[in-house]
Short mmCIF file of C-alpha atoms in Angstrom, two decimals:
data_model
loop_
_atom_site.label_atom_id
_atom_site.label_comp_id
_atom_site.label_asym_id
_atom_site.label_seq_id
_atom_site.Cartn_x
_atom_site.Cartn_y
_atom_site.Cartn_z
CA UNK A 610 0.00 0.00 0.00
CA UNK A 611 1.05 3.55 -0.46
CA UNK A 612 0.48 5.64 2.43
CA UNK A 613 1.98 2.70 4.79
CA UNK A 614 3.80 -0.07 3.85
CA UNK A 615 2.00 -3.49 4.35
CA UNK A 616 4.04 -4.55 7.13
CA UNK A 617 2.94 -1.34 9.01
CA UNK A 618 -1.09 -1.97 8.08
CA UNK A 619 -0.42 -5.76 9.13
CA UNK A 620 1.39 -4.70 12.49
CA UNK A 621 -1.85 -2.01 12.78
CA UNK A 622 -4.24 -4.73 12.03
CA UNK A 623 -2.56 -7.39 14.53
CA UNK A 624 -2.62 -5.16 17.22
CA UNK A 625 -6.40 -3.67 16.78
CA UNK A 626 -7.43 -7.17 16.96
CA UNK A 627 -9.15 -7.14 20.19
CA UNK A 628 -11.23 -4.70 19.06
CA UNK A 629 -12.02 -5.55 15.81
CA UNK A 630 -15.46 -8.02 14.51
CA UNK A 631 -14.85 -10.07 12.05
CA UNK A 632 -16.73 -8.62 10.10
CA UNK A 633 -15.54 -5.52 10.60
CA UNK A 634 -11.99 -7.12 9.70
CA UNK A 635 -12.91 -8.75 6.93
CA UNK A 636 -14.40 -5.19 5.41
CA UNK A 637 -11.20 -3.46 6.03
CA UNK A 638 -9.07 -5.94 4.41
CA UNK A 639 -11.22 -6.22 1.32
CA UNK A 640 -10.88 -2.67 1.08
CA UNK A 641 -6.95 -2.20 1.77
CA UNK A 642 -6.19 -5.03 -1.02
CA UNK A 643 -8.86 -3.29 -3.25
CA UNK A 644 -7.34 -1.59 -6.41
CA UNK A 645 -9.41 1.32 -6.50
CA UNK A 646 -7.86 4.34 -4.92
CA UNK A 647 -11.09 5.76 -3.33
CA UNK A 648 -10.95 1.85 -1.82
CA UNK A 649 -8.06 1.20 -0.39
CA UNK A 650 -6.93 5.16 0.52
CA UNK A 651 -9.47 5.58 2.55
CA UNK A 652 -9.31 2.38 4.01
CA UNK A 653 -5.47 3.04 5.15
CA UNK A 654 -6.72 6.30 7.10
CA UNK A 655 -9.53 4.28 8.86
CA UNK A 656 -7.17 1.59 9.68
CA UNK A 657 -3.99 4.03 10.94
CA UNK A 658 -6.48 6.60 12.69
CA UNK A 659 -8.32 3.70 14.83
CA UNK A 660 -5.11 2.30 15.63
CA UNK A 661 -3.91 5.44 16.63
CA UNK A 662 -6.96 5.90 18.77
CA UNK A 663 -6.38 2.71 20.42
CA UNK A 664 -3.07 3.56 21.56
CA UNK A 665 -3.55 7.14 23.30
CA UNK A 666 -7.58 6.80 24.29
CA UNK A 667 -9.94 4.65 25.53
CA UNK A 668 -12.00 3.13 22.07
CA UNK A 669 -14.95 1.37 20.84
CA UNK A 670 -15.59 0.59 17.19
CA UNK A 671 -18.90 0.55 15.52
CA UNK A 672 -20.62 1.30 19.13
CA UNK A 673 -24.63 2.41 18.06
CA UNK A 674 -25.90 5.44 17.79
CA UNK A 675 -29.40 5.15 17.57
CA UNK A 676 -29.84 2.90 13.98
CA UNK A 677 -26.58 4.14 12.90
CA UNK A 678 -22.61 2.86 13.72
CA UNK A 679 -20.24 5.41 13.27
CA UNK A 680 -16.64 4.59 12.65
CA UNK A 681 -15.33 4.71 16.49
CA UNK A 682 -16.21 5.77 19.88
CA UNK A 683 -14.00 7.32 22.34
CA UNK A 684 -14.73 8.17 26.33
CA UNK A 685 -11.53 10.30 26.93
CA UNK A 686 -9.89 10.99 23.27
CA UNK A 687 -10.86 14.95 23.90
CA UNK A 688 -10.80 16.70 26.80
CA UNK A 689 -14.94 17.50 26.61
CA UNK A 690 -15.95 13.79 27.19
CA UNK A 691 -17.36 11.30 24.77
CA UNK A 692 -17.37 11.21 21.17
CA UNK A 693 -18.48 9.54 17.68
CA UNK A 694 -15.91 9.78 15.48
CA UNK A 695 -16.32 9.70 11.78
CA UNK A 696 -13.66 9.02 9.47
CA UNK A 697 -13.26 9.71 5.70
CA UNK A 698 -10.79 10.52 3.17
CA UNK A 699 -10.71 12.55 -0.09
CA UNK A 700 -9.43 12.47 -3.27
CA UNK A 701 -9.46 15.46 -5.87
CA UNK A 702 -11.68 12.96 -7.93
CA UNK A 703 -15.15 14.67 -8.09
CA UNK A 704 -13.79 17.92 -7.63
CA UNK A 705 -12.01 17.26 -11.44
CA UNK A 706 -14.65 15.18 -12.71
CA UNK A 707 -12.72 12.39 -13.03
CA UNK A 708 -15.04 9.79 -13.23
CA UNK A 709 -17.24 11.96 -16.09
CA UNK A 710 -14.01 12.48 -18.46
CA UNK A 711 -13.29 9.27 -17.94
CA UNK A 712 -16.59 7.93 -19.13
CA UNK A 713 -16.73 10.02 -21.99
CA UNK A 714 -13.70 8.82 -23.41
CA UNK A 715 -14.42 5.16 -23.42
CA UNK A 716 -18.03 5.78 -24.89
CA UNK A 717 -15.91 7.92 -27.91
CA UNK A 718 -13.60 5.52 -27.81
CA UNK A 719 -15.77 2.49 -28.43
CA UNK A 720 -17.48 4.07 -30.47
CA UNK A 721 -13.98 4.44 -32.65
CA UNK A 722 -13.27 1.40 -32.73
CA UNK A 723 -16.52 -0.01 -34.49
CA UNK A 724 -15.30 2.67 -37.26
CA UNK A 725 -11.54 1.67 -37.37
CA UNK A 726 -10.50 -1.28 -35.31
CA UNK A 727 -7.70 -0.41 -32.50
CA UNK A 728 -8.05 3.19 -33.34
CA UNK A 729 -9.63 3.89 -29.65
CA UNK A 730 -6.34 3.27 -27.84
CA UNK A 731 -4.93 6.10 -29.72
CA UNK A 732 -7.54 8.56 -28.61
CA UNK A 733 -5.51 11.38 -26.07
CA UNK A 734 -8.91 13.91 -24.74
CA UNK A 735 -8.26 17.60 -22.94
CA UNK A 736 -11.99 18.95 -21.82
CA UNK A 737 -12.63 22.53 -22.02
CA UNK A 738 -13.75 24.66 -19.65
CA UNK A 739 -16.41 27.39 -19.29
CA UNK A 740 -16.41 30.36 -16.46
CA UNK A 741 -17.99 33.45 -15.87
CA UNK A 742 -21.10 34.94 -13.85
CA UNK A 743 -24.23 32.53 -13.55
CA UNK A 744 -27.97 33.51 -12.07
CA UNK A 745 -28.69 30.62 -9.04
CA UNK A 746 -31.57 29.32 -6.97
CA UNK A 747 -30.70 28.41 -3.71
CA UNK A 748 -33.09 27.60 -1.38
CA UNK A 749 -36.27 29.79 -3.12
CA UNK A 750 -33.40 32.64 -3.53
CA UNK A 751 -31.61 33.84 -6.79
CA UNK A 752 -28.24 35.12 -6.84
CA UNK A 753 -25.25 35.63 -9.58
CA UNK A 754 -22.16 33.50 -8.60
CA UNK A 755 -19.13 33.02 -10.41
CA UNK A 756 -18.87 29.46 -12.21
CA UNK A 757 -16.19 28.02 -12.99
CA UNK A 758 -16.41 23.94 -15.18
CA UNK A 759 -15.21 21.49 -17.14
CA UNK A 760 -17.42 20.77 -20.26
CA UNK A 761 -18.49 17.32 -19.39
CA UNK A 762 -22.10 16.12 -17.94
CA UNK A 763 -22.21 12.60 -16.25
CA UNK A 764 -25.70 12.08 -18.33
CA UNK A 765 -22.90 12.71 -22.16
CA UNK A 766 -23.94 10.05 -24.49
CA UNK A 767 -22.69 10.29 -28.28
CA UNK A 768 -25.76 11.30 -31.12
CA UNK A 769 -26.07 11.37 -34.31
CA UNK A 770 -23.81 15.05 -35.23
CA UNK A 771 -21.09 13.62 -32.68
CA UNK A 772 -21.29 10.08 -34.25
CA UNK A 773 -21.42 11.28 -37.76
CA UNK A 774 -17.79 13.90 -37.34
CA UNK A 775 -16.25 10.89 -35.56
CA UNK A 776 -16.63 8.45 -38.63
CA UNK A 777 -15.53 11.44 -40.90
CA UNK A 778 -12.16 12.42 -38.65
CA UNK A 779 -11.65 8.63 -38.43
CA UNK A 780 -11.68 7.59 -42.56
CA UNK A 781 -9.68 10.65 -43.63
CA UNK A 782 -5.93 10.74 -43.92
CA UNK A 783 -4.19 8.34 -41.39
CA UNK A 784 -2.63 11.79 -40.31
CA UNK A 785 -5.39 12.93 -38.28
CA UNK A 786 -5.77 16.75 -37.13
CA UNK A 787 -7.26 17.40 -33.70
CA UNK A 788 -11.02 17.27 -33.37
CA UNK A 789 -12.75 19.44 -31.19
CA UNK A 790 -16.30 17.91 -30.34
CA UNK A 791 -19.13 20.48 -28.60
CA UNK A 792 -22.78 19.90 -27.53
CA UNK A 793 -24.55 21.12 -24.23
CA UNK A 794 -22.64 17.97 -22.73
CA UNK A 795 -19.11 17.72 -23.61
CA UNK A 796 -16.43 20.36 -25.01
CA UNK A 797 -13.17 17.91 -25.83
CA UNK A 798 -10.43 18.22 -28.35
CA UNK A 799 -9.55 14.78 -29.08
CA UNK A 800 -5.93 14.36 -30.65
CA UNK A 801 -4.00 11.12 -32.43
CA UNK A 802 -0.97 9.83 -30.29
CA UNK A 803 0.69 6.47 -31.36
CA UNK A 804 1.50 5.25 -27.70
CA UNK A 805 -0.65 7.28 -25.37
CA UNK A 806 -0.45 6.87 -21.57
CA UNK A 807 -3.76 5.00 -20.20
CA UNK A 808 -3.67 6.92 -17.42
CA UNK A 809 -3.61 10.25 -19.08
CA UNK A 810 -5.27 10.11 -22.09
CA UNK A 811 -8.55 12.07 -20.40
CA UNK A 812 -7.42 15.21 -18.41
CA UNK A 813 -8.40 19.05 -18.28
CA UNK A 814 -5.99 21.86 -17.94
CA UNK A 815 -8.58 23.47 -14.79
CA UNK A 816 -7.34 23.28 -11.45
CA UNK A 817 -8.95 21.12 -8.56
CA UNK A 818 -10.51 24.31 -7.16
CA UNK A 819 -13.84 24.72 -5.65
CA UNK A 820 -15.75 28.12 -6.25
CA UNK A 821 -18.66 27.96 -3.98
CA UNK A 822 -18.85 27.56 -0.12
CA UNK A 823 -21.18 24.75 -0.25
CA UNK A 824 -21.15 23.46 -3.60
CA UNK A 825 -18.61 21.31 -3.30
CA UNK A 826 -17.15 17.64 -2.59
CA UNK A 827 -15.71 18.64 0.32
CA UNK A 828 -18.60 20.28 1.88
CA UNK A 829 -20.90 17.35 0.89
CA UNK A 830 -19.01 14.98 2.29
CA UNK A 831 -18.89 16.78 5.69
CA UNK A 832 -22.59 16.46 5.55
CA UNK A 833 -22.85 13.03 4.36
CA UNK A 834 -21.33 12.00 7.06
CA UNK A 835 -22.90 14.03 9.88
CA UNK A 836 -26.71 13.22 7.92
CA UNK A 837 -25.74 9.17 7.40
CA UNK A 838 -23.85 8.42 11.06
CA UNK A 839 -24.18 10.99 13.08
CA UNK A 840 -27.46 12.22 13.15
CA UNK A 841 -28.71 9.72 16.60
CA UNK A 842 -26.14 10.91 19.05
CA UNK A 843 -27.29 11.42 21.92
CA UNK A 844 -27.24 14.26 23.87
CA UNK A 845 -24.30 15.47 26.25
CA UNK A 846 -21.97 13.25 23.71
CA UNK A 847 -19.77 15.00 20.95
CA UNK A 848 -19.70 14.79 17.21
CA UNK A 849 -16.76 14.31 15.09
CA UNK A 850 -15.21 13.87 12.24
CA UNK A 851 -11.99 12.66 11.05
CA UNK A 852 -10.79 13.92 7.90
CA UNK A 853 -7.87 11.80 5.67
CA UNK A 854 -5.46 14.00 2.57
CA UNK A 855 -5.91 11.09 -0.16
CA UNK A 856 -5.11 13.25 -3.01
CA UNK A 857 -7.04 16.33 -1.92
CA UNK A 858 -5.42 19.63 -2.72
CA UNK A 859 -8.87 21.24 -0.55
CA UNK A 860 -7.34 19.63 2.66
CA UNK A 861 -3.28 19.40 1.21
CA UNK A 862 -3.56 23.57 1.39
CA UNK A 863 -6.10 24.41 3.49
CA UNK A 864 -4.60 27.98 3.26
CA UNK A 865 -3.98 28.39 0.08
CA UNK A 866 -2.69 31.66 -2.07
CA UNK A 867 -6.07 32.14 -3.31
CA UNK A 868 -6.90 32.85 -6.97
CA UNK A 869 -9.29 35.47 -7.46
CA UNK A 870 -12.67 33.76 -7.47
CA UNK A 871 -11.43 29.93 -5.41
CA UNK A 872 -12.47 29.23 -1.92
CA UNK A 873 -10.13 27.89 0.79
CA UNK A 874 -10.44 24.09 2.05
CA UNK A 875 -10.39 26.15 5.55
CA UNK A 876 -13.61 28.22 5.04
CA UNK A 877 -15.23 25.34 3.72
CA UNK A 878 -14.77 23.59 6.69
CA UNK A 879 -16.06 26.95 8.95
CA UNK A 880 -18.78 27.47 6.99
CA UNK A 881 -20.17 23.19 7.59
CA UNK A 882 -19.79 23.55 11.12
CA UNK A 883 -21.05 26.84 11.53
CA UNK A 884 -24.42 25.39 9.95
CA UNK A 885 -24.06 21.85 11.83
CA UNK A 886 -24.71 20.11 14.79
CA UNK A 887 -20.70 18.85 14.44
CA UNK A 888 -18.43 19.31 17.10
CA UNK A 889 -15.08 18.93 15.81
CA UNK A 890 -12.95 18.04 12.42
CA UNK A 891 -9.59 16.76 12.32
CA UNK A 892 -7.81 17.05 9.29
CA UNK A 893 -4.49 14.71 8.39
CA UNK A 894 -2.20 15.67 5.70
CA UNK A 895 0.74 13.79 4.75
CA UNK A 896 3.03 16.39 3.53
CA UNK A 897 7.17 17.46 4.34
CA UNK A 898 7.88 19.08 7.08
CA UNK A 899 8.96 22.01 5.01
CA UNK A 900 6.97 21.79 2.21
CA UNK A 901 9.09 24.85 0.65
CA UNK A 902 12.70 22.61 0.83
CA UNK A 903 14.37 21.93 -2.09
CA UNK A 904 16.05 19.15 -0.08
CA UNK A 905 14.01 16.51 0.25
CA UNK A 906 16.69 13.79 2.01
CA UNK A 907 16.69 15.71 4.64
CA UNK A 908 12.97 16.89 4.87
CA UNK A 909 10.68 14.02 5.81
CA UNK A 910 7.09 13.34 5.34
CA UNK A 911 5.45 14.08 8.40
CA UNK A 912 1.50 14.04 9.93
CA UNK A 913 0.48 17.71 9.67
CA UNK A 914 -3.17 18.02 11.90
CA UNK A 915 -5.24 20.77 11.87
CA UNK A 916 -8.57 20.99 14.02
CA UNK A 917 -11.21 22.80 13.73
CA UNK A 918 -13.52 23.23 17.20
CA UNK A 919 -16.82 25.35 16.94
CA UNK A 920 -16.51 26.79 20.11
CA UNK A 921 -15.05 29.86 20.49
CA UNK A 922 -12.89 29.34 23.35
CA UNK A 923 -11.46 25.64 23.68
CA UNK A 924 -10.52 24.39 26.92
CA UNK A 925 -6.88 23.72 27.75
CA UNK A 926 -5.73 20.21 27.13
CA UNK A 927 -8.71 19.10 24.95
CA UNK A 928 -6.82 17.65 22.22
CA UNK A 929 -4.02 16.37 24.50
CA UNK A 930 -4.72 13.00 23.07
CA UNK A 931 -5.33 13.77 19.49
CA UNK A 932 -1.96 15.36 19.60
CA UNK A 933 -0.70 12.09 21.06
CA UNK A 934 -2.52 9.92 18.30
CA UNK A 935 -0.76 11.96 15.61
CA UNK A 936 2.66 11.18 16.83
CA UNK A 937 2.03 7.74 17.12
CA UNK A 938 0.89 7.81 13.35
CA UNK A 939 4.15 5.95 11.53
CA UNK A 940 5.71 8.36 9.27
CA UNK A 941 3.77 8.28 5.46
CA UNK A 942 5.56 7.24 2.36
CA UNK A 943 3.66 9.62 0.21
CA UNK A 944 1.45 12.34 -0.33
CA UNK A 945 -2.10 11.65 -0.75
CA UNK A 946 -2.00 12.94 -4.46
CA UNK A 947 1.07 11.03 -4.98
CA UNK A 948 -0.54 7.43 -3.06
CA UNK A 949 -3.56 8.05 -5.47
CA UNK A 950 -1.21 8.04 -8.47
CA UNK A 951 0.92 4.83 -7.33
CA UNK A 952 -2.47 2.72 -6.83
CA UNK A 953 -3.59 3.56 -10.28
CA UNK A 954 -0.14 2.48 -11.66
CA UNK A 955 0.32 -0.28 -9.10
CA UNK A 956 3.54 1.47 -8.70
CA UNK A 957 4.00 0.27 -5.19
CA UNK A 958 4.27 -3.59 -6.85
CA UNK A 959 8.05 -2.89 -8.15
CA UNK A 960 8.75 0.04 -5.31
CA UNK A 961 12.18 -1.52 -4.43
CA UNK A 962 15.00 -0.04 -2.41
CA UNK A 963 17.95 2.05 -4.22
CA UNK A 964 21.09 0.06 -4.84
CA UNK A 965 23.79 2.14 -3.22
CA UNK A 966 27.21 0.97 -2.36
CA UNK A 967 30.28 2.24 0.21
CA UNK A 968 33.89 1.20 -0.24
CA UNK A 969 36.55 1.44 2.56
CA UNK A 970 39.49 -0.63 3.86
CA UNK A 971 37.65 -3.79 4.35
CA UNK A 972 36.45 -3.68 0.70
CA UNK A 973 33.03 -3.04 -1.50
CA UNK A 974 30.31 -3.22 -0.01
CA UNK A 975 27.15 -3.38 -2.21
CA UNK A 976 23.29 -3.50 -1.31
CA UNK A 977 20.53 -4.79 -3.34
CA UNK A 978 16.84 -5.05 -3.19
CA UNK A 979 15.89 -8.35 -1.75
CA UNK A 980 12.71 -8.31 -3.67
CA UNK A 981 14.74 -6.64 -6.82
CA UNK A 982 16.92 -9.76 -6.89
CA UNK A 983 14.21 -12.50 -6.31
CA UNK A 984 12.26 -10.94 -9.12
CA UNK A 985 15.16 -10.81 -11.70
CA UNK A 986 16.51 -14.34 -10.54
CA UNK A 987 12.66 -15.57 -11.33
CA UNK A 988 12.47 -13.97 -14.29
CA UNK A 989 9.66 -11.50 -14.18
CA UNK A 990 12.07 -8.40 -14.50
CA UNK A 991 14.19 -8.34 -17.66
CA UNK A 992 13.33 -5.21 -18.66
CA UNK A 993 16.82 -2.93 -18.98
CA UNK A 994 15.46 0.42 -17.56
CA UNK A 995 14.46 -2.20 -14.76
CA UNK A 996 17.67 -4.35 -14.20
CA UNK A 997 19.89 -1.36 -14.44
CA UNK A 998 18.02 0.32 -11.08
CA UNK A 999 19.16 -2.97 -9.53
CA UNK A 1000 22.87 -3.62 -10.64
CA UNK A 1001 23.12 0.08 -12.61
CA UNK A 1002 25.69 -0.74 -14.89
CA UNK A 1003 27.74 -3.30 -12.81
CA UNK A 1004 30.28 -1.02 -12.64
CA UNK A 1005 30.96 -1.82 -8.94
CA UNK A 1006 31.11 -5.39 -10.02
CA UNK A 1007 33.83 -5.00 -12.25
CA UNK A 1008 34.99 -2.74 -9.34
CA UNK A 1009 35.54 -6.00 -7.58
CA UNK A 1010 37.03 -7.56 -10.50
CA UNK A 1011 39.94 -5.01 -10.63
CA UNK A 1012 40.67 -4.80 -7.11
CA UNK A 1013 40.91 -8.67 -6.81
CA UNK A 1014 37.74 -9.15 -4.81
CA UNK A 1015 35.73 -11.59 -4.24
CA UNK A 1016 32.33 -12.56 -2.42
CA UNK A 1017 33.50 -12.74 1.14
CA UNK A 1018 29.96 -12.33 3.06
CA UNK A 1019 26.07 -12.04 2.10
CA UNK A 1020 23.59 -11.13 4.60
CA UNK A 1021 20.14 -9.61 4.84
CA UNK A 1022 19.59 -6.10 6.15
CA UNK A 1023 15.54 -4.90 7.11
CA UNK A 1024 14.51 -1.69 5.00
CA UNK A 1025 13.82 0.92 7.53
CA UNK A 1026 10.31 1.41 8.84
CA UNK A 1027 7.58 2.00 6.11
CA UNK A 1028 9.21 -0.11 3.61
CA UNK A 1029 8.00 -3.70 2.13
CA UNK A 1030 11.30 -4.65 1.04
CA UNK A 1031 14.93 -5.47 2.39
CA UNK A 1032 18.53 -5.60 1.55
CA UNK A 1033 20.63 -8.19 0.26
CA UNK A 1034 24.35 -6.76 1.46
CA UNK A 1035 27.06 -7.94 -0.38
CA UNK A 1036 30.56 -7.74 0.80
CA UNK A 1037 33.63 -7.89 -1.11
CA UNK A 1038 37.06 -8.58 -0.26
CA UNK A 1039 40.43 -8.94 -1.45
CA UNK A 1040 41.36 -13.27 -1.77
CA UNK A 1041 44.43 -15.07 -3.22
CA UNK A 1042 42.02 -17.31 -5.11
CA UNK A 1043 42.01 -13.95 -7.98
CA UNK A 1044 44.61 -12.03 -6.73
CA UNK A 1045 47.65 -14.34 -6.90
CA UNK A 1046 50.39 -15.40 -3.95
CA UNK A 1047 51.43 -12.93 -2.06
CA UNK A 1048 54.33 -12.83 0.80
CA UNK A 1049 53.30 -13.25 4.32
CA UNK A 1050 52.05 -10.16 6.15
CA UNK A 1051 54.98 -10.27 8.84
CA UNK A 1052 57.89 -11.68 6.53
CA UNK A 1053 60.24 -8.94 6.74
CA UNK A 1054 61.81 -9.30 2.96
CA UNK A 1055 66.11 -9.86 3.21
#
């Protein structure tokens, strides 16, 4: 997994245990081996942030309240008393209409490929965009807001005009110009690449930005979850809700540089609880600790948490714990945005450790990726782009070679915390068996 490696989530999952239904298991680990990044994301955060509840705070998972079973229940995680805790996570997905573009292009591209076979897979798509002032009921009142979106509809289907300059592009030259397609659903320009990337071939040049207070993923899903779990709390306990980075750039920069007409991830978040019966959101961001260093070796990933409380004046030492829960978080790998991009690419299947090697007066000394090596050795790496991250260009070997130096020790090193793979460390020394006789080390020559 991205955010944590697997040995982390299995460590997590071990040790929540006594807490844990099966059922309840059995969800979570369908979800955390799903390959859908709104899956198993979201899944890590409810995983980690329980855990990390378990450790600092007295917990209960799935307790009732009323009908419904929120996420987790906690007697003394914040300083007020009891609360129902929530958890979610968010992507920039239906904030960039993803899933619409997405759509769209396979219906075109189908629909391609019953005019000239294969040609589909070609098909690269940038949406446009429309802005400007728009008139807006809102609860029996009318107002003029700015709008700001992408030219797609979730309802797009092809007709007969779309169909009909689709078979004409498609059976001209096999040098095809870029087509720009319009209707009231869809404005795409639709270009010929001979090896597109699948996971880029649909894409808008708009930013993830929201433009309305309330009309918004981020918004919605605040009241999602305070409508679908915690609605039956009862009274004199606390309503919260946990809030996960997977990809979000909303909760990444809740304090952003604002463009001219955008609204801030943190005034979102006001406005929700200033119009709900919430209590508290938490917000976790895996980000440096410096996100403006240009060095990141020495910048780590860290837990940033933010919390937003709707009183006015918040007791001392009522997030004591939560403070606690964060630092008992293990360190992420990635960014959300970035753990969102390795699950669609199943990056983290070949994420192996960098070869690196250090040479001193014992000899070379070279380390390997365990799982590197065990996949070449099989067989199912043979790929030169991929070998050469494992041996480079076995220059150290022939390092070894001209020093007169053989294999003197092989051993296995565990990859730090957060990583799924290991180190094979090979040491070289110098041995008579290449280098030749030599005179004894004491001999004093006559």
């Amino acid at each position: 997994m991205p955010i944590f490696s697997n040995r982390q989530l299995q460590t997590m999952l071990d040790q929540l245990d006594p807490w844990l239904s099966s059922s309840k298991a059995k969800d979570l680990l369908r979800r955390l081996r799903s390959e859908n990044p709104d899956q198993s994301i979201p899944s890590e955060y409810e995983l980690a942030l329980t855990w990390g509840v378990s450790r600092v705070a007295a917990l209960e998972i799935e307790k009732p309240a009323g009908a419904k079973f929120p996420d987790l229940f906690s007697a003394d995680l914040f300083g007020s008393g009891p609360t129902f805790v929530e958890v979610t996570a968010l992507s920039d997905a239906p904030l960039s209409d993803e899933v619409a573009m997405k759509r769209a292009a396979n219906i075109i591209s189908n629909y391609c490929n019953s005019i000239r076979g294969g040609s589909g897979r070609h098909l690269v798509f940038q949406f446009l965009e429309k802005s400007g002032n728009e008139t807006v009921i809102r609860k029996g009142r009318s107002y003029s807001t700015f709008v700001r979106r992408r030219l797609i509809t979730r309802s797009f289907d092809l007709d007969d005009t779309l169909r009909e300059l689709l078979r004409r592009w498609l059976t001209q030259s096999a040098t095809l110009p870029a087509l720009t397609l319009r209707s009231k659903h869809i404005g795409v320009v639709i270009t010929w690449q001979d090896r597109p990337h699948e996971r880029v071939r649909a894409f808008s040049l708009m930013p993830s930005e929201a433009y309305d207070l309330r009309d918004n993923p981020l918004y919605r899903a605040l009241k999602d979850k305070e409508r679908s779990q915690l609605r039956n709390v009862p009274p004199g306990v606390r309503r919260g809700i946990f809030l996960g980075d997977a990809g979000c750039a909303l909760l990444r920069n809740l304090r952003p540089g604002r463009s001219w007409y955008a609204v801030r991830g943190e005034d979102i978040i006001r406005t929700f609880m200033a119009e709900s019966a919430i209590d508290v959101v938490c917000v976790f961001s895996p980000k440096r600790l410096n996100e403006n260093s240009l060095d990141a070796l020495s910048d780590p990933r860290v837990w940033h948490l933010h919390v937003f409380d709707r009183r006015s004046a918040v007791p001392s030492g009522e997030y004591d714990r939560v403070l606690k829960l964060q630092e008992q978080l293990p360190p992420p790998r990635l960014h959300g945005y970035q753990a969102r991009s390795w699950v669609q690419n199943r990056l983290f299947d070949s994420a192996y450790l960098p070869t690196n090697l250090t040479s001193n007066h014992k000899g070379l000394t070279v380390r390997i990726s365990a799982r590197g090596l065990r996949d070449l050795l099989a067989g199912h790496i043979t790929h030169d782009k991929i070998i050469e991250r494992l041996v480079g260009n076995g220059e150290f070997f022939n390092e070894a070679v001209r020093s007169r130096e053989v294999i003197s020790d092989v051993r296995l090193e565990r990859g730090a915390d957060g990583s799924d793979d290991d180190y094979i460390v090979i040491q070289f020394s110098p041995d008579v068996s290449v280098g030749g006789l030599r005179m004894p080390a004491k001999t004093t020559p006559r």
